[in-house]
Short mmCIF file of C-alpha atoms in Angstrom, two decimals:
data_model
loop_
_atom_site.label_atom_id
_atom_site.label_comp_id
_atom_site.label_asym_id
_atom_site.label_seq_id
_atom_site.Cartn_x
_atom_site.Cartn_y
_atom_site.Cartn_z
CA MET I 1 31.25 -13.69 -88.41
CA THR I 2 34.96 -13.07 -87.88
CA SER I 3 37.08 -11.35 -90.46
CA PRO I 4 39.46 -13.46 -92.39
CA ALA I 5 43.06 -13.38 -91.21
CA PRO I 6 45.25 -10.85 -93.29
CA ARG I 7 47.47 -12.56 -95.77
CA THR I 8 51.00 -13.32 -95.22
CA PHE I 9 53.25 -12.42 -98.25
CA THR I 10 56.42 -13.90 -99.10
CA LEU I 11 59.26 -12.77 -101.60
CA GLY I 12 57.82 -14.77 -104.14
CA ASP I 13 54.70 -13.12 -104.28
CA PHE I 14 56.25 -9.94 -105.61
CA ASP I 15 57.91 -11.63 -108.48
CA PHE I 16 57.03 -11.21 -112.28
CA ASP I 17 58.43 -11.90 -115.73
CA LEU I 18 59.83 -8.85 -117.42
CA PRO I 19 61.24 -8.85 -121.12
CA GLU I 20 64.41 -7.47 -120.99
CA ALA I 21 63.47 -5.20 -124.06
CA LEU I 22 61.33 -3.39 -121.85
CA ILE I 23 64.13 -1.84 -119.39
CA ALA I 24 64.60 1.55 -120.60
CA GLN I 25 67.96 2.41 -121.33
CA THR I 26 67.52 6.26 -122.40
CA PRO I 27 65.02 8.76 -121.13
CA ALA I 28 62.14 9.71 -123.58
CA ALA I 29 62.95 12.57 -125.83
CA GLU I 30 60.97 14.95 -123.53
CA ARG I 31 60.47 14.45 -119.88
CA THR I 32 56.74 14.87 -120.17
CA ALA I 33 56.37 12.65 -123.18
CA SER I 34 56.64 9.54 -121.01
CA ARG I 35 53.48 7.30 -120.74
CA LEU I 36 51.45 7.35 -117.62
CA LEU I 37 49.26 4.29 -116.66
CA ASP I 38 46.24 5.84 -114.78
CA GLY I 39 45.85 3.38 -111.93
CA LEU I 40 43.36 5.47 -109.97
CA GLY I 41 40.33 3.43 -110.99
CA ASN I 42 39.84 -0.20 -111.08
CA THR I 43 40.62 -0.29 -115.00
CA PRO I 44 43.91 0.68 -116.15
CA THR I 45 43.91 3.77 -118.72
CA ASP I 46 46.95 4.79 -120.86
CA ARG I 47 47.94 8.24 -120.81
CA ILE I 48 50.83 10.51 -121.37
CA PHE I 49 52.66 12.18 -118.43
CA LYS I 50 51.73 15.74 -119.70
CA ASP I 51 48.12 14.57 -118.86
CA LEU I 52 48.83 14.72 -114.99
CA PRO I 53 46.89 18.15 -114.43
CA SER I 54 43.56 16.79 -115.54
CA LEU I 55 43.93 13.82 -113.23
CA LEU I 56 44.63 15.89 -110.16
CA ARG I 57 42.25 18.46 -108.17
CA ALA I 58 42.73 21.96 -107.44
CA GLY I 59 43.78 21.70 -103.51
CA ASP I 60 45.93 18.70 -103.84
CA LEU I 61 49.13 19.07 -102.64
CA LEU I 62 52.24 17.49 -104.66
CA VAL I 63 55.14 16.58 -102.53
CA PHE I 64 58.50 16.33 -104.24
CA ASN I 65 61.90 14.83 -103.17
CA ASN I 66 64.61 17.86 -104.01
CA THR I 67 67.51 15.81 -103.29
CA ARG I 68 70.48 16.17 -106.03
CA VAL I 69 72.13 13.38 -107.60
CA ILE I 70 75.84 13.45 -107.04
CA LYS I 71 78.66 12.24 -109.46
CA ALA I 72 79.20 9.47 -106.87
CA ARG I 73 81.12 6.72 -109.12
CA LEU I 74 85.01 6.86 -109.08
CA PHE I 75 87.50 4.85 -110.76
CA GLY I 76 91.16 4.52 -109.29
CA ALA I 77 93.94 2.17 -108.34
CA LYS I 78 95.51 0.92 -105.25
CA ALA I 79 99.17 1.56 -104.55
CA THR I 80 99.90 -2.01 -105.80
CA GLY I 81 98.21 -1.04 -109.14
CA GLY I 82 94.85 -2.96 -108.67
CA ALA I 83 91.71 -1.15 -110.03
CA VAL I 84 89.29 0.10 -107.67
CA GLU I 85 85.83 1.20 -108.32
CA ALA I 86 83.85 3.25 -105.67
CA LEU I 87 80.50 4.44 -104.90
CA VAL I 88 80.11 7.02 -102.62
CA GLU I 89 76.97 6.34 -100.56
CA ARG I 90 77.31 9.02 -98.09
CA ILE I 91 79.42 12.12 -97.24
CA LEU I 92 80.36 12.83 -93.69
CA PRO I 93 81.98 15.80 -91.89
CA GLY I 94 85.78 16.42 -92.02
CA ASN I 95 86.27 15.55 -95.66
CA GLU I 96 85.15 11.90 -95.11
CA VAL I 97 82.66 9.53 -96.97
CA LEU I 98 81.17 6.09 -96.68
CA ALA I 99 81.54 4.07 -100.05
CA HIS I 100 81.20 0.70 -101.61
CA LEU I 101 84.39 -0.38 -103.15
CA ARG I 102 84.98 -3.22 -105.80
CA ALA I 103 88.39 -4.47 -106.01
CA SER I 104 90.21 -7.86 -106.41
CA LYS I 105 91.44 -7.38 -103.06
CA SER I 106 89.85 -5.13 -100.68
CA PRO I 107 92.24 -2.26 -99.27
CA LYS I 108 93.02 -2.41 -95.39
CA PRO I 109 92.85 0.41 -93.14
CA GLY I 110 95.78 2.80 -93.73
CA ALA I 111 95.75 2.28 -97.57
CA THR I 112 95.68 4.87 -100.14
CA VAL I 113 93.61 4.87 -103.16
CA ARG I 114 94.31 7.21 -106.01
CA PHE I 115 91.25 8.12 -107.80
CA ALA I 116 91.01 9.42 -111.53
CA ASP I 117 94.63 9.90 -111.12
CA ALA I 118 93.89 12.92 -109.51
CA PHE I 119 93.76 12.77 -105.83
CA ASP I 120 94.36 10.01 -103.04
CA ALA I 121 91.91 8.77 -100.60
CA GLU I 122 92.77 6.94 -97.47
CA VAL I 123 90.95 4.05 -95.95
CA ILE I 124 89.97 4.61 -92.54
CA GLY I 125 88.14 1.38 -92.05
CA ARG I 126 84.89 -0.79 -92.57
CA SER I 127 81.57 0.54 -91.71
CA GLY I 128 77.72 -0.38 -91.74
CA PRO I 129 76.03 -3.19 -89.97
CA ASP I 130 77.53 -5.80 -92.10
CA GLY I 131 80.91 -4.06 -92.72
CA GLY I 132 79.99 -3.34 -96.26
CA LEU I 133 81.05 0.15 -96.57
CA PHE I 134 84.49 1.46 -96.54
CA HIS I 135 85.31 4.90 -94.67
CA LEU I 136 87.37 6.97 -96.68
CA ARG I 137 89.13 10.45 -96.07
CA PHE I 138 89.28 12.71 -99.03
CA PRO I 139 92.02 15.30 -99.11
CA SER I 140 89.55 18.39 -99.37
CA ASP I 141 85.64 18.57 -99.72
CA PRO I 142 84.08 15.69 -101.50
CA LEU I 143 81.49 17.34 -103.47
CA PRO I 144 84.21 19.39 -105.79
CA LEU I 145 86.10 16.48 -106.19
CA LEU I 146 83.15 14.37 -107.05
CA ASP I 147 81.86 17.00 -109.24
CA ALA I 148 85.14 17.22 -111.28
CA HIS I 149 86.46 13.52 -111.34
CA GLY I 150 83.11 11.37 -110.74
CA HIS I 151 80.68 9.67 -112.87
CA VAL I 152 76.80 9.75 -113.07
CA PRO I 153 75.95 6.72 -110.86
CA LEU I 154 73.74 4.96 -113.29
CA PRO I 155 71.59 2.01 -112.08
CA PRO I 156 73.03 -1.35 -112.64
CA TYR I 157 70.53 -2.27 -115.04
CA ILE I 158 71.40 0.75 -117.58
CA THR I 159 74.20 -0.84 -119.60
CA HIS I 160 75.99 2.05 -121.24
CA GLU I 161 78.58 4.48 -119.63
CA ASP I 162 77.31 7.83 -118.32
CA THR I 163 77.18 10.77 -120.88
CA ALA I 164 76.57 14.51 -120.96
CA GLU I 165 72.85 13.83 -121.61
CA ASP I 166 72.71 11.42 -118.69
CA GLU I 167 74.35 14.10 -116.29
CA ARG I 168 71.25 16.47 -117.29
CA ARG I 169 68.39 13.75 -117.52
CA TYR I 170 69.43 11.54 -114.68
CA GLN I 171 68.40 14.82 -112.46
CA THR I 172 65.34 16.46 -111.53
CA VAL I 173 64.60 20.19 -112.96
CA PHE I 174 64.34 21.08 -109.30
CA ALA I 175 67.31 19.11 -107.80
CA GLN I 176 68.80 21.34 -104.99
CA LYS I 177 70.25 19.45 -102.11
CA PRO I 178 73.34 17.28 -103.27
CA GLY I 179 73.66 13.89 -101.77
CA ALA I 180 71.62 11.02 -103.58
CA VAL I 181 73.44 8.34 -105.51
CA ALA I 182 70.21 7.23 -107.37
CA ALA I 183 67.68 9.82 -108.89
CA PRO I 184 64.05 10.19 -107.48
CA THR I 185 62.75 8.61 -110.74
CA ALA I 186 59.14 9.56 -110.65
CA ALA I 187 60.09 13.18 -110.49
CA LEU I 188 62.31 13.00 -113.71
CA HIS I 189 59.07 13.14 -115.74
CA PHE I 190 58.49 17.07 -114.53
CA ASP I 191 59.66 20.13 -116.50
CA GLU I 192 59.03 23.59 -115.81
CA GLN I 193 56.03 24.08 -117.99
CA LEU I 194 54.25 21.16 -116.33
CA LEU I 195 55.05 22.55 -113.15
CA GLN I 196 53.31 25.87 -114.09
CA ALA I 197 50.24 23.86 -115.71
CA LEU I 198 50.06 22.31 -112.15
CA ALA I 199 50.14 25.60 -110.30
CA ASP I 200 47.69 27.06 -112.61
CA LYS I 201 45.11 24.51 -111.87
CA GLY I 202 45.55 25.28 -107.91
CA ILE I 203 47.65 22.34 -107.19
CA GLN I 204 50.04 23.06 -104.43
CA ARG I 205 53.67 22.17 -103.99
CA ALA I 206 56.03 21.08 -101.23
CA GLU I 207 59.42 19.34 -100.80
CA VAL I 208 61.03 16.81 -98.73
CA THR I 209 64.67 15.75 -99.00
CA LEU I 210 65.62 11.95 -98.90
CA HIS I 211 69.31 11.18 -100.19
CA VAL I 212 68.67 7.99 -102.08
CA GLY I 213 71.38 5.35 -101.32
CA ALA I 214 72.74 2.61 -103.57
CA GLY I 215 70.74 0.17 -101.16
CA THR I 216 67.50 0.82 -103.20
CA PHE I 217 68.84 -1.55 -105.82
CA GLN I 218 69.78 -4.51 -103.57
CA PRO I 219 67.65 -7.36 -103.98
CA VAL I 220 65.76 -9.15 -101.07
CA ARG I 221 67.19 -12.16 -100.31
CA THR I 222 64.99 -13.68 -97.63
CA GLU I 223 61.79 -15.47 -98.70
CA ASN I 224 60.15 -14.36 -95.24
CA LEU I 225 59.98 -10.65 -95.47
CA ALA I 226 59.99 -10.24 -91.76
CA GLU I 227 63.85 -11.14 -92.01
CA HIS I 228 65.03 -8.56 -94.52
CA LYS I 229 66.85 -5.66 -93.38
CA MET I 230 66.27 -2.48 -95.18
CA HIS I 231 68.96 -0.05 -95.93
CA SER I 232 69.05 3.41 -94.16
CA GLU I 233 68.73 6.76 -95.73
CA TRP I 234 68.92 10.30 -94.45
CA PHE I 235 65.71 12.37 -94.74
CA GLU I 236 64.20 15.80 -93.85
CA VAL I 237 60.85 17.02 -93.90
CA PRO I 238 60.87 20.93 -93.27
CA GLU I 239 58.18 22.48 -90.96
CA ALA I 240 56.85 24.57 -93.96
CA THR I 241 55.97 20.97 -95.56
CA ALA I 242 54.67 19.66 -92.47
CA GLN I 243 52.32 22.68 -92.28
CA ALA I 244 51.22 22.26 -95.73
CA ILE I 245 50.16 19.07 -95.27
CA GLU I 246 48.28 19.81 -92.19
CA ARG I 247 46.36 22.81 -94.19
CA THR I 248 45.62 20.37 -97.43
CA ARG I 249 44.07 17.43 -95.03
CA ALA I 250 42.14 20.17 -93.11
CA ALA I 251 40.58 21.64 -96.34
CA GLY I 252 39.90 18.10 -97.81
CA GLY I 253 42.86 17.99 -100.42
CA ARG I 254 44.98 15.00 -101.24
CA ILE I 255 48.58 14.37 -100.51
CA VAL I 256 50.35 13.39 -103.76
CA SER I 257 53.59 11.92 -103.27
CA VAL I 258 56.03 12.20 -106.45
CA GLY I 259 57.93 8.92 -106.01
CA THR I 260 58.54 6.31 -103.44
CA THR I 261 61.38 8.09 -101.82
CA THR I 262 59.18 11.00 -101.10
CA LEU I 263 56.50 8.54 -99.86
CA ARG I 264 59.39 7.05 -97.50
CA ALA I 265 60.08 10.29 -96.13
CA LEU I 266 56.54 11.23 -95.29
CA GLU I 267 55.44 8.07 -93.72
CA SER I 268 58.77 7.96 -91.66
CA ALA I 269 58.07 11.52 -90.36
CA ALA I 270 54.59 10.20 -89.23
CA LEU I 271 56.06 7.38 -87.10
CA ASN I 272 55.65 8.36 -83.34
CA ALA I 273 54.33 12.01 -84.39
CA PRO I 274 52.78 13.69 -81.43
CA ALA I 275 49.26 13.40 -80.76
CA GLY I 276 46.94 15.55 -83.01
CA GLN I 277 49.80 16.03 -85.64
CA ILE I 278 49.87 14.14 -88.96
CA LEU I 279 54.07 14.15 -88.94
CA GLN I 280 56.51 15.57 -87.17
CA ALA I 281 58.92 17.90 -89.25
CA GLY I 282 62.71 17.36 -88.83
CA SER I 283 65.61 15.04 -89.89
CA ARG I 284 66.89 11.64 -89.29
CA ASP I 285 67.86 8.28 -90.73
CA THR I 286 65.13 6.01 -91.96
CA ASP I 287 64.99 2.09 -92.44
CA ILE I 288 61.22 2.18 -92.90
CA PHE I 289 60.19 -1.10 -94.63
CA ILE I 290 56.68 -0.63 -95.99
CA THR I 291 54.86 -4.04 -97.13
CA PRO I 292 51.07 -4.88 -97.54
CA GLY I 293 49.30 -4.44 -94.37
CA PHE I 294 51.33 -1.18 -93.19
CA ASP I 295 49.10 1.59 -92.01
CA LEU I 296 49.95 4.61 -94.29
CA LYS I 297 49.22 7.82 -92.60
CA VAL I 298 50.20 10.59 -94.86
CA VAL I 299 50.13 9.90 -98.84
CA ASP I 300 46.78 9.54 -100.53
CA VAL I 301 48.10 9.27 -103.95
CA LEU I 302 51.26 8.08 -105.43
CA ILE I 303 53.11 9.04 -108.98
CA THR I 304 55.85 6.11 -109.53
CA ASN I 305 58.07 4.51 -112.02
CA PHE I 306 57.60 0.58 -112.45
CA HIS I 307 59.89 -1.25 -110.25
CA LEU I 308 62.18 -4.42 -110.17
CA PRO I 309 60.68 -7.99 -109.64
CA LYS I 310 60.87 -8.88 -105.98
CA SER I 311 61.79 -5.41 -104.87
CA THR I 312 60.88 -3.65 -101.62
CA LEU I 313 59.31 -0.98 -103.86
CA MET I 314 56.75 -3.55 -105.38
CA MET I 315 55.85 -4.28 -101.80
CA LEU I 316 55.68 -0.54 -101.08
CA VAL I 317 53.13 0.27 -104.01
CA SER I 318 51.15 -2.66 -103.25
CA ALA I 319 50.75 -1.59 -99.80
CA LEU I 320 49.23 1.59 -101.04
CA ALA I 321 47.24 0.40 -103.89
CA GLY I 322 46.40 -3.10 -103.20
CA TYR I 323 48.59 -6.24 -104.08
CA GLU I 324 45.90 -7.53 -106.73
CA HIS I 325 45.59 -4.19 -108.39
CA ILE I 326 49.22 -3.73 -108.64
CA HIS I 327 49.83 -7.00 -110.24
CA ALA I 328 46.85 -6.14 -112.84
CA LEU I 329 48.52 -2.73 -113.60
CA TYR I 330 51.92 -4.45 -114.20
CA ARG I 331 50.43 -7.14 -116.33
CA HIS I 332 48.83 -4.44 -118.45
CA ALA I 333 51.98 -2.60 -118.49
CA ILE I 334 54.09 -5.30 -119.91
CA GLU I 335 51.31 -6.08 -122.39
CA GLN I 336 50.93 -2.61 -123.64
CA ARG I 337 55.04 -2.30 -123.92
CA TYR I 338 55.33 0.38 -121.09
CA ARG I 339 59.16 1.12 -120.57
CA PHE I 340 60.32 0.05 -116.92
CA PHE I 341 62.65 1.53 -114.25
CA SER I 342 64.64 4.47 -113.79
CA TYR I 343 64.51 5.91 -117.36
CA GLY I 344 61.00 4.26 -117.98
CA ASP I 345 57.37 5.40 -117.94
CA ALA I 346 55.11 6.03 -114.74
CA MET I 347 51.95 5.11 -113.28
CA LEU I 348 49.52 6.97 -110.95
CA ILE I 349 47.87 5.11 -108.12
CA GLN I 350 46.09 5.78 -104.90
CA ARG I 351 44.83 4.01 -101.77
CA GLU I 352 43.05 1.19 -102.32
CA SER I 353 40.11 2.43 -99.88
CA ALA I 354 39.92 5.41 -102.24
CA ARG I 355 39.64 3.34 -105.28
CA ARG I 356 36.76 1.26 -103.80
#
């Protein structure tokens, strides 16, 4: 007998109806008080995030994304007085940035935009594969200017203006390397006490960096997934992390990715890895697109929040845990009134082959 041909998925396969009331607008009172949907087995189990140590094993390796969210949103005006809103996507050498700009009429190269009535930025030109980004030159180091005059870049589905509480809670407790314009949200559930509890159980820890871009919120517009062009993000996998993964696998432990951004970094580092290595340390850009049928090389278990309908992240989690299982978990989450998206609850899943 021949095996059935693998299913071909289209965009509509990743749609679902989400009540607007389930989109979390604020975080849980405590980071570890979020709910955790345990999807490791075939039957979903409702838990609390602080239960995580009991669901992992001594010898497992937790891998975190240590990126730091920058205050990437700026408000300003053109010389003509027209309002401009900017979202800095990437910081470049020479006090330059790439940014998304919203204005009634796009500024031309050579024009000046005054931000926060505090500093002027020069428009150098357009950038990106479709010219969707603006190349700007700031008068000095962009990071201090953003820190002083920028706003927390809350996702588009969070409707309130950013507050001091958002500045604290839309950031992981271990954020180190500035550059993200969206938080690695699965990691928002960790606090120092939980990290210590995990360490006390013998669960190891390693880090990668992936500077999450605004493209993470861009919708997929093509029914044929092969036609979708993924956004590009910069990542780094340190040599120490690559070695920790090799040691963990050799000892029979599992690689537990905290969030889809960590998974994307690890699986990108595994592409074209030298023979005999799980992945290759280093840094570069990645536009990896993980859909069902993708051959995952590194990650065994994933901690993740609940994602947007028809999103690339719905496709990613389906690639790991199986399409039918993910949809069953989402149905359960909606029925049980879990909170969705960046400030919402989390779920714990593993490779489909391990669940069987």
